[in-house]
mmCIF file of C-alpha atoms in Angstrom:
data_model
loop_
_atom_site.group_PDB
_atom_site.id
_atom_site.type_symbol
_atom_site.label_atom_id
_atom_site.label_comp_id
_atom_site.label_asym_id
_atom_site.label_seq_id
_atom_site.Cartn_x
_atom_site.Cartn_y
_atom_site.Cartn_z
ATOM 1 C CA UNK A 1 2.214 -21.357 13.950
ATOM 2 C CA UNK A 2 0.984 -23.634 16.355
ATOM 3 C CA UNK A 3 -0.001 -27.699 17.068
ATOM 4 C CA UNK A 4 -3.202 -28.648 17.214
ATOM 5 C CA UNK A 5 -2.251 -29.183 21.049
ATOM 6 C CA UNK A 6 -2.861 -25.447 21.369
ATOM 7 C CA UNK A 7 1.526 -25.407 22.163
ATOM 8 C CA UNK A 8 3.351 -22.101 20.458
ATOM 9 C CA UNK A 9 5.890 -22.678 18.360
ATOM 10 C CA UNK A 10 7.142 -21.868 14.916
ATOM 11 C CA UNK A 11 7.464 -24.511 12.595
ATOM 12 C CA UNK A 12 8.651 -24.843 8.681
ATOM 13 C CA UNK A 13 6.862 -26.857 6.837
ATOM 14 C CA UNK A 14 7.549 -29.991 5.081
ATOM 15 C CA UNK A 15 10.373 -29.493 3.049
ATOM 16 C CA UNK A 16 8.554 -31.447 -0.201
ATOM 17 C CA UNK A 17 5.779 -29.437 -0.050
ATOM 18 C CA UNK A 18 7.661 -26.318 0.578
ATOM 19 C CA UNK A 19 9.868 -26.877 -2.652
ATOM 20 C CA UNK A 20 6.709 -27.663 -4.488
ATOM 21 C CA UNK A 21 4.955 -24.687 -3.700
ATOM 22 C CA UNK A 22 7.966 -22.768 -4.500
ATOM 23 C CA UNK A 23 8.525 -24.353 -7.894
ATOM 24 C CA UNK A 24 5.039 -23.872 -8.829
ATOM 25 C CA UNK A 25 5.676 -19.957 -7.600
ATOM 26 C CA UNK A 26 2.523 -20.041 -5.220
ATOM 27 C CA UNK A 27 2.751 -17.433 -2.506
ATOM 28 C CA UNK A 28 -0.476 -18.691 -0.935
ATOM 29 C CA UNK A 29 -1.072 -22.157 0.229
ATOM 30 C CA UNK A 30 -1.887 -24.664 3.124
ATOM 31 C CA UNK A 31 -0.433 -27.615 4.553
ATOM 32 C CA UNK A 32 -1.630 -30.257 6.622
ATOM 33 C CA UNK A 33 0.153 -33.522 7.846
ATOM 34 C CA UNK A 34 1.681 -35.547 10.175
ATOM 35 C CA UNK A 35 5.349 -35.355 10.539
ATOM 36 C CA UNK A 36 8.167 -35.295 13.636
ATOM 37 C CA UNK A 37 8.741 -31.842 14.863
ATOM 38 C CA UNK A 38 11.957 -33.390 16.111
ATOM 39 C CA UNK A 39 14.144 -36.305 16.553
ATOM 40 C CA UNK A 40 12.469 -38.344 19.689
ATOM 41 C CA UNK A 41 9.125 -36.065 19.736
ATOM 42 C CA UNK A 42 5.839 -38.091 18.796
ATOM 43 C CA UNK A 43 4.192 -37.307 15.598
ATOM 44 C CA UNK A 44 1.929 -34.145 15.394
ATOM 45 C CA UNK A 45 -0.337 -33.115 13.455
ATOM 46 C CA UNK A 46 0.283 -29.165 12.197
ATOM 47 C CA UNK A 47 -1.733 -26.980 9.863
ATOM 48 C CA UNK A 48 -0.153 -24.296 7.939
ATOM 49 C CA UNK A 49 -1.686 -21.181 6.655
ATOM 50 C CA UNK A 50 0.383 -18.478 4.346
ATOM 51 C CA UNK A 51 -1.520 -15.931 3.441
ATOM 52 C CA UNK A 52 -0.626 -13.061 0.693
ATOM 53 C CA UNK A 53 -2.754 -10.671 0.471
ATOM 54 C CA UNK A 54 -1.582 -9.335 -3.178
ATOM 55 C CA UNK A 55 -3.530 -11.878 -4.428
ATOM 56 C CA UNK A 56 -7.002 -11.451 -3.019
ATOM 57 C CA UNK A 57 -8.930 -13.641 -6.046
ATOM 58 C CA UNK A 58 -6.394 -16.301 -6.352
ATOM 59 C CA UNK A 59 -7.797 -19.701 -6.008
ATOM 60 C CA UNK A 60 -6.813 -21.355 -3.218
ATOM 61 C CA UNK A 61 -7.128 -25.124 -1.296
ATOM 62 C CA UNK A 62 -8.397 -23.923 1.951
ATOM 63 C CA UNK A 63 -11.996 -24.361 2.714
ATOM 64 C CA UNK A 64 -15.178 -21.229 2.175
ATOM 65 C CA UNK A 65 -15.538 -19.533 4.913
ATOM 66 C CA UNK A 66 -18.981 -18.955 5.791
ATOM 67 C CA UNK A 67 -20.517 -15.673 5.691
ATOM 68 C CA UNK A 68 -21.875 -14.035 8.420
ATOM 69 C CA UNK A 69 -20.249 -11.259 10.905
ATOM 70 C CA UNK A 70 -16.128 -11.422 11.650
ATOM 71 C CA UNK A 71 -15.186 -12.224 15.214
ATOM 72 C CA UNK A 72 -11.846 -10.329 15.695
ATOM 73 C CA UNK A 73 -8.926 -10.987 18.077
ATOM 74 C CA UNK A 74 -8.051 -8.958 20.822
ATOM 75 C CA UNK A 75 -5.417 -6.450 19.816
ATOM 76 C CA UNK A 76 -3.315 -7.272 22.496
ATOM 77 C CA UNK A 77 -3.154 -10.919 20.711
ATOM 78 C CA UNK A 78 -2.106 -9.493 17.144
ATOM 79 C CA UNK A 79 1.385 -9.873 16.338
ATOM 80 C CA UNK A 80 3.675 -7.562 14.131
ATOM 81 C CA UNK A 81 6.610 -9.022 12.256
ATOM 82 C CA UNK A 82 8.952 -6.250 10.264
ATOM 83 C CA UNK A 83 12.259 -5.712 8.936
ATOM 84 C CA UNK A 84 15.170 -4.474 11.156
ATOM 85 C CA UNK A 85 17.653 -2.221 10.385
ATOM 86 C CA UNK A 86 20.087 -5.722 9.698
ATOM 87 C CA UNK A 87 17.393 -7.040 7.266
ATOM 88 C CA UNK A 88 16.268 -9.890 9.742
ATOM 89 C CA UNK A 89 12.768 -10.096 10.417
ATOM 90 C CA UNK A 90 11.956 -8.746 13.758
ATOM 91 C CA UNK A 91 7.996 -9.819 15.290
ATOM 92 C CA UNK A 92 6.953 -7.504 18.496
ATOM 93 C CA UNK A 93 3.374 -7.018 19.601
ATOM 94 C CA UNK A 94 1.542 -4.848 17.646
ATOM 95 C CA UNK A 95 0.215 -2.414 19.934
ATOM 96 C CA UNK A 96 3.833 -1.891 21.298
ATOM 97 C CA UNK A 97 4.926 -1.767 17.475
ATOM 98 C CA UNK A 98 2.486 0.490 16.444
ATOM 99 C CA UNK A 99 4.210 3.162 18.825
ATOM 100 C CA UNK A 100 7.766 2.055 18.785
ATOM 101 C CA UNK A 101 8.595 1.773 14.746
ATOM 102 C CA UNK A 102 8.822 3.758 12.401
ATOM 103 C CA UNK A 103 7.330 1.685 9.432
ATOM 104 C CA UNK A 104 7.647 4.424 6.518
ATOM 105 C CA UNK A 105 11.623 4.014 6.957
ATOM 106 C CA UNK A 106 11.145 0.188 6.448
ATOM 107 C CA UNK A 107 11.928 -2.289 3.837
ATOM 108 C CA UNK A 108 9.010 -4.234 2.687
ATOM 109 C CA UNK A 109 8.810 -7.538 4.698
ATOM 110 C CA UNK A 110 8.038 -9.894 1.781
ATOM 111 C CA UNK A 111 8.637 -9.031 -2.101
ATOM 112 C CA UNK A 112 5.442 -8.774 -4.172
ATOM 113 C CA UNK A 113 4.941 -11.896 -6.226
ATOM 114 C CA UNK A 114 5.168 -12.754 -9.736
ATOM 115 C CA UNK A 115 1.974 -13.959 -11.152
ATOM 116 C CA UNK A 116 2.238 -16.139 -14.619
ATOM 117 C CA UNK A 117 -0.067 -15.208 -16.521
ATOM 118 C CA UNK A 118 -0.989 -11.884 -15.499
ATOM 119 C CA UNK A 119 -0.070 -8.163 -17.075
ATOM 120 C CA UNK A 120 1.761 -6.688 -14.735
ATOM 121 C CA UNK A 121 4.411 -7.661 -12.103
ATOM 122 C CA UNK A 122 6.505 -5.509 -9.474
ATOM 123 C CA UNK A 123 8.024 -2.572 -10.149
ATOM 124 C CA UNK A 124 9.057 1.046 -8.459
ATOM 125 C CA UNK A 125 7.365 4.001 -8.037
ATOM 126 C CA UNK A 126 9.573 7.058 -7.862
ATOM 127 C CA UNK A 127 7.922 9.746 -4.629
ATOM 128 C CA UNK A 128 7.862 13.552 -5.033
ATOM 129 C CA UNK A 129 7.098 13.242 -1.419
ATOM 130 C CA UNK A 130 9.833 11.162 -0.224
ATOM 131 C CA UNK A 131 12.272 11.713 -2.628
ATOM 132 C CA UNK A 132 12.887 8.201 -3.636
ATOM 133 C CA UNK A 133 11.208 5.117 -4.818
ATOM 134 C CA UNK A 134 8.442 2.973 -3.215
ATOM 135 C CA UNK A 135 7.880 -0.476 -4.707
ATOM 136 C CA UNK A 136 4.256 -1.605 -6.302
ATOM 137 C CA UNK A 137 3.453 -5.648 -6.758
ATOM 138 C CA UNK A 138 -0.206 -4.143 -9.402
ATOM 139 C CA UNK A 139 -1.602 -1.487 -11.476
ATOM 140 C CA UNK A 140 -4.119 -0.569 -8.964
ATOM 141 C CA UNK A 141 -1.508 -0.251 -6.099
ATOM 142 C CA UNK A 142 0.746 2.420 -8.361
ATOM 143 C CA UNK A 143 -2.351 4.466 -8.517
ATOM 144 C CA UNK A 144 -2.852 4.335 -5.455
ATOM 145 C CA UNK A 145 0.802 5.517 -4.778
ATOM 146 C CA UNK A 146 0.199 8.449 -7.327
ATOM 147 C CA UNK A 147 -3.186 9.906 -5.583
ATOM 148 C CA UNK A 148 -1.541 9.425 -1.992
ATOM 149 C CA UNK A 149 1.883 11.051 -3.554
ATOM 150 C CA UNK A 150 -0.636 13.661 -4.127
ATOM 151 C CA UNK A 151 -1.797 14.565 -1.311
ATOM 152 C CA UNK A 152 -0.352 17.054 0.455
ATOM 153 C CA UNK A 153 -0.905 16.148 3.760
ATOM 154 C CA UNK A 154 1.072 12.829 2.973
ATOM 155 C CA UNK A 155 4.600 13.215 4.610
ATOM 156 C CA UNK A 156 6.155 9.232 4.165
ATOM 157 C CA UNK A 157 4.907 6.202 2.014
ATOM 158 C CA UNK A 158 6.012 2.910 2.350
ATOM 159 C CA UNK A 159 5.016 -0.460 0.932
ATOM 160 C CA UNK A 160 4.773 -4.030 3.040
ATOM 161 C CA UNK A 161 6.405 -2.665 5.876
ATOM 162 C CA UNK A 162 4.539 -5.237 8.329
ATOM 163 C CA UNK A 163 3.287 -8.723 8.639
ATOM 164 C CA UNK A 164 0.136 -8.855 11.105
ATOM 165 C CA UNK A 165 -0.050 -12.356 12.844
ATOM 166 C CA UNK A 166 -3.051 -13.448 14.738
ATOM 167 C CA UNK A 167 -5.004 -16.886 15.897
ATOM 168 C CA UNK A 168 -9.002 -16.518 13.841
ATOM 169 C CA UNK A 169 -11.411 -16.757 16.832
ATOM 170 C CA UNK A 170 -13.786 -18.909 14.589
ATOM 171 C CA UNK A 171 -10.915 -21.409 13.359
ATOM 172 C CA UNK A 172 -8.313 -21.063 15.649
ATOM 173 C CA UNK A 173 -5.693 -20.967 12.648
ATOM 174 C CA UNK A 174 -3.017 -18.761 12.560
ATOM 175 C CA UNK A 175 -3.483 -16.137 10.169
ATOM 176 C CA UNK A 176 -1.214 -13.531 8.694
ATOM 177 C CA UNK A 177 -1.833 -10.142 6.294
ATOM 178 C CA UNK A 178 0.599 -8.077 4.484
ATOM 179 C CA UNK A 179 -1.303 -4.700 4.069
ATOM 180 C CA UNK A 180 0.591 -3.146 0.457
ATOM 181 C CA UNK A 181 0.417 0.298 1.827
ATOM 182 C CA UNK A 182 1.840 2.623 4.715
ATOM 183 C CA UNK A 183 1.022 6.469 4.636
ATOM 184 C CA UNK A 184 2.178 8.924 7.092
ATOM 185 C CA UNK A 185 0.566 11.886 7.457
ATOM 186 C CA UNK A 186 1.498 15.518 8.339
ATOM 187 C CA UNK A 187 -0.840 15.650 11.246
ATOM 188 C CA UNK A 188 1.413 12.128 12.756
ATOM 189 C CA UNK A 189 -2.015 9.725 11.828
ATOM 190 C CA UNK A 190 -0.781 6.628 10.122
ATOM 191 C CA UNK A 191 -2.523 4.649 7.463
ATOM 192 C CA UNK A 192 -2.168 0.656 6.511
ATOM 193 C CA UNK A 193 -3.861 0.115 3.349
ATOM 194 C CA UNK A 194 -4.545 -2.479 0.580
ATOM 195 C CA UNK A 195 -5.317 -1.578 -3.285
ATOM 196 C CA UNK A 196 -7.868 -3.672 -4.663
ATOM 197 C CA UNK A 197 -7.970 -3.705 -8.262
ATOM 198 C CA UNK A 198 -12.056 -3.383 -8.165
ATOM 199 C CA UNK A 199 -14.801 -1.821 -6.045
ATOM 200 C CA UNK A 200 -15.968 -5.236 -5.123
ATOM 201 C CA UNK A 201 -16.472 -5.556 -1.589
ATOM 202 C CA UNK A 202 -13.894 -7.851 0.311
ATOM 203 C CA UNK A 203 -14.962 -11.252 0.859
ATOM 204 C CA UNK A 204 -13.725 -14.544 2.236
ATOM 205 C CA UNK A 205 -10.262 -14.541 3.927
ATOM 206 C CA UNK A 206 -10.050 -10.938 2.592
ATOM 207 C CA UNK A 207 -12.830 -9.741 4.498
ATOM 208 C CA UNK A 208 -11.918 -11.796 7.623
ATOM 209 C CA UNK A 209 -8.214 -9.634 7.226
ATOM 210 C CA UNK A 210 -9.856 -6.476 6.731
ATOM 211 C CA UNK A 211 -11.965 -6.850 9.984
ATOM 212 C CA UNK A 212 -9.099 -7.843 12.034
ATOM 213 C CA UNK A 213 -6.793 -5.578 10.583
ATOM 214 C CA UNK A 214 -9.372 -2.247 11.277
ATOM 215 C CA UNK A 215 -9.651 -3.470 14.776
ATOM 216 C CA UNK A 216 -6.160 -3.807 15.867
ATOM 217 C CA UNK A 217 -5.471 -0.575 13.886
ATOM 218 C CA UNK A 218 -8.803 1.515 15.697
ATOM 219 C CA UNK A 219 -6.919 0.132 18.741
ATOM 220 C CA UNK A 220 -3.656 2.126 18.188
ATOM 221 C CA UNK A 221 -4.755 5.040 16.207
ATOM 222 C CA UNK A 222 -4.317 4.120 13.433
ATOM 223 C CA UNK A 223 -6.628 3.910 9.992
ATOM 224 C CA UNK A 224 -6.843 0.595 8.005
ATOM 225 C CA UNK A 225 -8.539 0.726 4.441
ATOM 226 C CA UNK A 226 -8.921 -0.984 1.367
ATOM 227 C CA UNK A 227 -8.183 2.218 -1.709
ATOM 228 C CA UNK A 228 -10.792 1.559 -4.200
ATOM 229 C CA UNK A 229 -9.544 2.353 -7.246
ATOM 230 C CA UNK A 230 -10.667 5.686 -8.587
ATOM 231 C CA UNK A 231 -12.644 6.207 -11.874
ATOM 232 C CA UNK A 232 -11.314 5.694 -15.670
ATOM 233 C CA UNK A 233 -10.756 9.657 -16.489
ATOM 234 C CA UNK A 234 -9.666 10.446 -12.871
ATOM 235 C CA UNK A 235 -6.921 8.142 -12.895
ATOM 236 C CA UNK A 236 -5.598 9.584 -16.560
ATOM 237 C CA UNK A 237 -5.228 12.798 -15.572
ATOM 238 C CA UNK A 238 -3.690 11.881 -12.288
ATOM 239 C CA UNK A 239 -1.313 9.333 -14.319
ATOM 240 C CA UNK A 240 -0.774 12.601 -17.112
ATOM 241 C CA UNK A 241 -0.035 14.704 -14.087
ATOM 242 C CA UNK A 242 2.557 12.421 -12.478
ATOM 243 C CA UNK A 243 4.589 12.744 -15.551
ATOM 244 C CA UNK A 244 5.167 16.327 -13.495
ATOM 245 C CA UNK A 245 6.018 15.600 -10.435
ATOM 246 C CA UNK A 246 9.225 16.124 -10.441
ATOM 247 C CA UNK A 247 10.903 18.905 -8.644
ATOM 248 C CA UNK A 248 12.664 20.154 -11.866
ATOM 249 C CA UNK A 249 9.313 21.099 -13.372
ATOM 250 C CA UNK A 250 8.505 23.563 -10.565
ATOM 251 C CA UNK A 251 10.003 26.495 -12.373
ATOM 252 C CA UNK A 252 11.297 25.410 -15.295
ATOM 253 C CA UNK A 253 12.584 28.195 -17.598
ATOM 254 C CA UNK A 254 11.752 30.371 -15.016
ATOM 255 C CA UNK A 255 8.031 30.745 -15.665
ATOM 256 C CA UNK A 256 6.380 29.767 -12.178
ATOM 257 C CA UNK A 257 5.642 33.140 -11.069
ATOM 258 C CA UNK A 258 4.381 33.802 -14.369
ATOM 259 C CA UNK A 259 2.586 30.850 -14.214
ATOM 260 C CA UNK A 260 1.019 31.547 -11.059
ATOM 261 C CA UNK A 261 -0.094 34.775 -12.006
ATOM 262 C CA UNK A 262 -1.602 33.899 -15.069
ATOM 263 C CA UNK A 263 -3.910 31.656 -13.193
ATOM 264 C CA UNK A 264 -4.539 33.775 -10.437
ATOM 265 C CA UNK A 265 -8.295 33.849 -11.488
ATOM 266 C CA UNK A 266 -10.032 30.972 -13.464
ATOM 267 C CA UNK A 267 -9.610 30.935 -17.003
ATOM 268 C CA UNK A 268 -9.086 28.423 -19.797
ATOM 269 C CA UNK A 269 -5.753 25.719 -19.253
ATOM 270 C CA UNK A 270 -4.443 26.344 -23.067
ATOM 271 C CA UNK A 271 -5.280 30.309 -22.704
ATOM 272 C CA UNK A 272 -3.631 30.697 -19.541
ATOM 273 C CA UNK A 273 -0.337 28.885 -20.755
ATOM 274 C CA UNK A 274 -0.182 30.707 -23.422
ATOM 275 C CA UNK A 275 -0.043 34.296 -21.380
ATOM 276 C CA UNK A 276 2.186 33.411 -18.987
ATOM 277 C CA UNK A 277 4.801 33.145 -22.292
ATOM 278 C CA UNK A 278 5.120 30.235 -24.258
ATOM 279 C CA UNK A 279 2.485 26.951 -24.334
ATOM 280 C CA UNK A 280 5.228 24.514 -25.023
ATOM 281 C CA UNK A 281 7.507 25.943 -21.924
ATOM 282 C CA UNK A 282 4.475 27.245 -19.646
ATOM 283 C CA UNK A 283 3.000 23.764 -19.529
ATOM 284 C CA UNK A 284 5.466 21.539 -17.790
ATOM 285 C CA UNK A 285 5.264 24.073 -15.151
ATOM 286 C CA UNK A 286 1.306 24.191 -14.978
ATOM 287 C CA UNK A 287 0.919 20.703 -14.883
ATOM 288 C CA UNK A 288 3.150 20.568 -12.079
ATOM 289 C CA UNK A 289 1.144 23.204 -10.425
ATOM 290 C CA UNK A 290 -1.609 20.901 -11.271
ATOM 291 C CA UNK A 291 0.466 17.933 -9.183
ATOM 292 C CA UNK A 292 1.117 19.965 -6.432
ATOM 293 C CA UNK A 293 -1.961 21.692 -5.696
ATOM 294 C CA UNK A 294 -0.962 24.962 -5.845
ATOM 295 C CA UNK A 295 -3.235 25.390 -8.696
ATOM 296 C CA UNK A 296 -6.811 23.497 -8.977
ATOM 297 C CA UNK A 297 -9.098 21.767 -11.798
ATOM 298 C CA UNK A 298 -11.458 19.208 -12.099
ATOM 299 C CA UNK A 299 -10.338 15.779 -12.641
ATOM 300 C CA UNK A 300 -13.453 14.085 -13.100
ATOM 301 C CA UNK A 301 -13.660 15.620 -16.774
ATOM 302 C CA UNK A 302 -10.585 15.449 -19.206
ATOM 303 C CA UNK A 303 -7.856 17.543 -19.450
ATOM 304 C CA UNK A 304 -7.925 19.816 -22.457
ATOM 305 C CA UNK A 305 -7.383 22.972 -23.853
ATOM 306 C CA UNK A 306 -10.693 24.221 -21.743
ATOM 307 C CA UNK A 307 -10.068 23.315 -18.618
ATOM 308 C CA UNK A 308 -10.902 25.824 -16.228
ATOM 309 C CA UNK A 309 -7.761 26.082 -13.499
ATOM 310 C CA UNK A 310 -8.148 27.989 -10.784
ATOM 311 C CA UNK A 311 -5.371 29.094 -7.732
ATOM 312 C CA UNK A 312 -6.179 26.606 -4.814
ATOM 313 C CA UNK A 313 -7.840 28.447 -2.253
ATOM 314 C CA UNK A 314 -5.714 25.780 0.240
ATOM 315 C CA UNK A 315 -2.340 26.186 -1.264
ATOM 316 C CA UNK A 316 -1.089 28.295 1.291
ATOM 317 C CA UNK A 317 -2.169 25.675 4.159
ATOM 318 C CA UNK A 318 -0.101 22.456 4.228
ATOM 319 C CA UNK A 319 1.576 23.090 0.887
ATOM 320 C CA UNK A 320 3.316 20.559 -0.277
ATOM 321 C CA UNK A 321 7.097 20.170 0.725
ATOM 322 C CA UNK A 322 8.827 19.756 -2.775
ATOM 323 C CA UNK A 323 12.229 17.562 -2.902
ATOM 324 C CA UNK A 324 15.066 18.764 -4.190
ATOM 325 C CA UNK A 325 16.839 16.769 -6.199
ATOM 326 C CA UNK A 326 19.955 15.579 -5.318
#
């Protein structure tokens, strides 16, 4: 943070309002007041602003911003604050960061909250792609984890593996974001993301993040987004298909080739199952097909006994690399 003096520095904030804040589990809130920085210094006034960006409609104390366009900061001026390989919390430029660290191999640099009130809480997402878990602080970030599991050109997820810091051009506060999601992809393009749980367009201090967040991303290759979440029957099927995923599906009983084969021009889900030797055995295998891409249906319509699968016509381009278990 820094005084209203325009002089850096990091500074905790008052201890009462701290343990308040903390008692009443807030993970976003703002602080203003005079206090002594330290014994002998004058009294300043410093302004405090935590940000979490998990919790994009929460009410908050800080004032509207007004709408109009989003002045960004340089990228040179954003800061990146991560994990190191001790635990401690680490903060490097971001454009040298962006090059130098590896965030898919990172801890998350703050723990998703716990909301009273709310349906859901944290909780761990087990990759076919990485071969071990990811945590998810919603709902709509877990689906979001499922579709980019997905995808075969995925290669590493991570979740909160870095803190962006920056000074608003309009306010001149100090700002800070927590993007949920890091994707790697096969190709070496990197992806920061956040999982909104509607289609709404961002607004207030989430659209002021978003713009500032694409910028200093654009500036080192990389991709920022905000996922919207994907339709009702789309995200069953993906959800019935990620019962699947795992490696031990791939050819249970033996049946993959048969599997395969069976499918290897369109035809009716229950009808092929049933030729390649069994329904009840031939079906954790062609869902898992299904998962992996090497065989293809539409998701937009349910999954049922007619279902026309197909062979993917990409599944022998960037297939994806299964885990073994271990």
């Amino acid at each position: 943070m820094r005084t209203d003096t325009g002089e850096p520095g990091w500074h905790p904030a008052p201890r009462a309002a701290q343990q308040a804040c903390q008692a009443a589990q807030l993970t976003r809130f703002w602080v203003t007041g005079r206090f002594a920085c330290a014994a002998g210094q004058a009294w300043r006034y410093v302004e405090f602003v935590i940000i979490d960006s998990s919790q994009d409609s929460a009410p908050t104390g800080l004032p509207a911003v007004a709408s109009g366009p989003c002045r960004v900061p340089e990228p040179g001026a954003v800061e990146a604050e991560f994990a190191g390989a001790d635990g401690t919390l680490v903060q490097r430029r971001w454009v040298e960061a962006a090059v130098a660290v590896r965030f898919e191999q990172l801890a998350p640099v703050a723990a998703f909250p716990v909301v009273p009130g709310r349906r859901w809480g944290p909780g761990w997402w087990w990759s076919a792609t990485t071969g071990r878990h990811v945590m998810h602080g919603s709902q709509a970030m877990c689906m979001q984890l499922m579709i980019l599991d997905r995808d075969p050109q995925v290669v590493s997820l991570s979740a909160r593996p870095v803190r962006l810091i920056w000074r608003d051009p309009d306010s001149r506060r100090t700002l800070t974001w927590v993007p949920q999601l890091f994707a790697r992809y096969a190709d070496g393009r990197a992806l920061l993301a956040d999982c909104p749980a509607t289609t709404a367009p961002a607004a207030g201090r989430a659209e002021r993040a978003a713009a500032a967040l694409e910028a200093a991303c654009a500036a080192v290759g990389f991709t920022y987004r905000r996922l919207a979440p994907p339709g009702k029957v789309v995200a069953a099927n993906v959800r019935w298909l990620a019962g699947y995923r795992h490696p031990r599906h791939r050819d249970a009983g033996g049946l993959e080739q048969a599997v395969l084969e069976a499918f290897a021009a369109e035809r009716p889900l229950m009808a092929g199952a049933a030729a390649a030797g069994g329904v009840l055995t031939a079906l954790p295998v062609l869902y898992h097909a299904l998962w992996s891409g090497r065989l293809a249906a539409d998701l937009t319509r349910p999954l049922g006994e007619h279902t026309l699968v197909t062979p993917d016509p990409a599944a022998g381009n960037g297939k994806r690399r299964e885990q073994q278990e271990s």
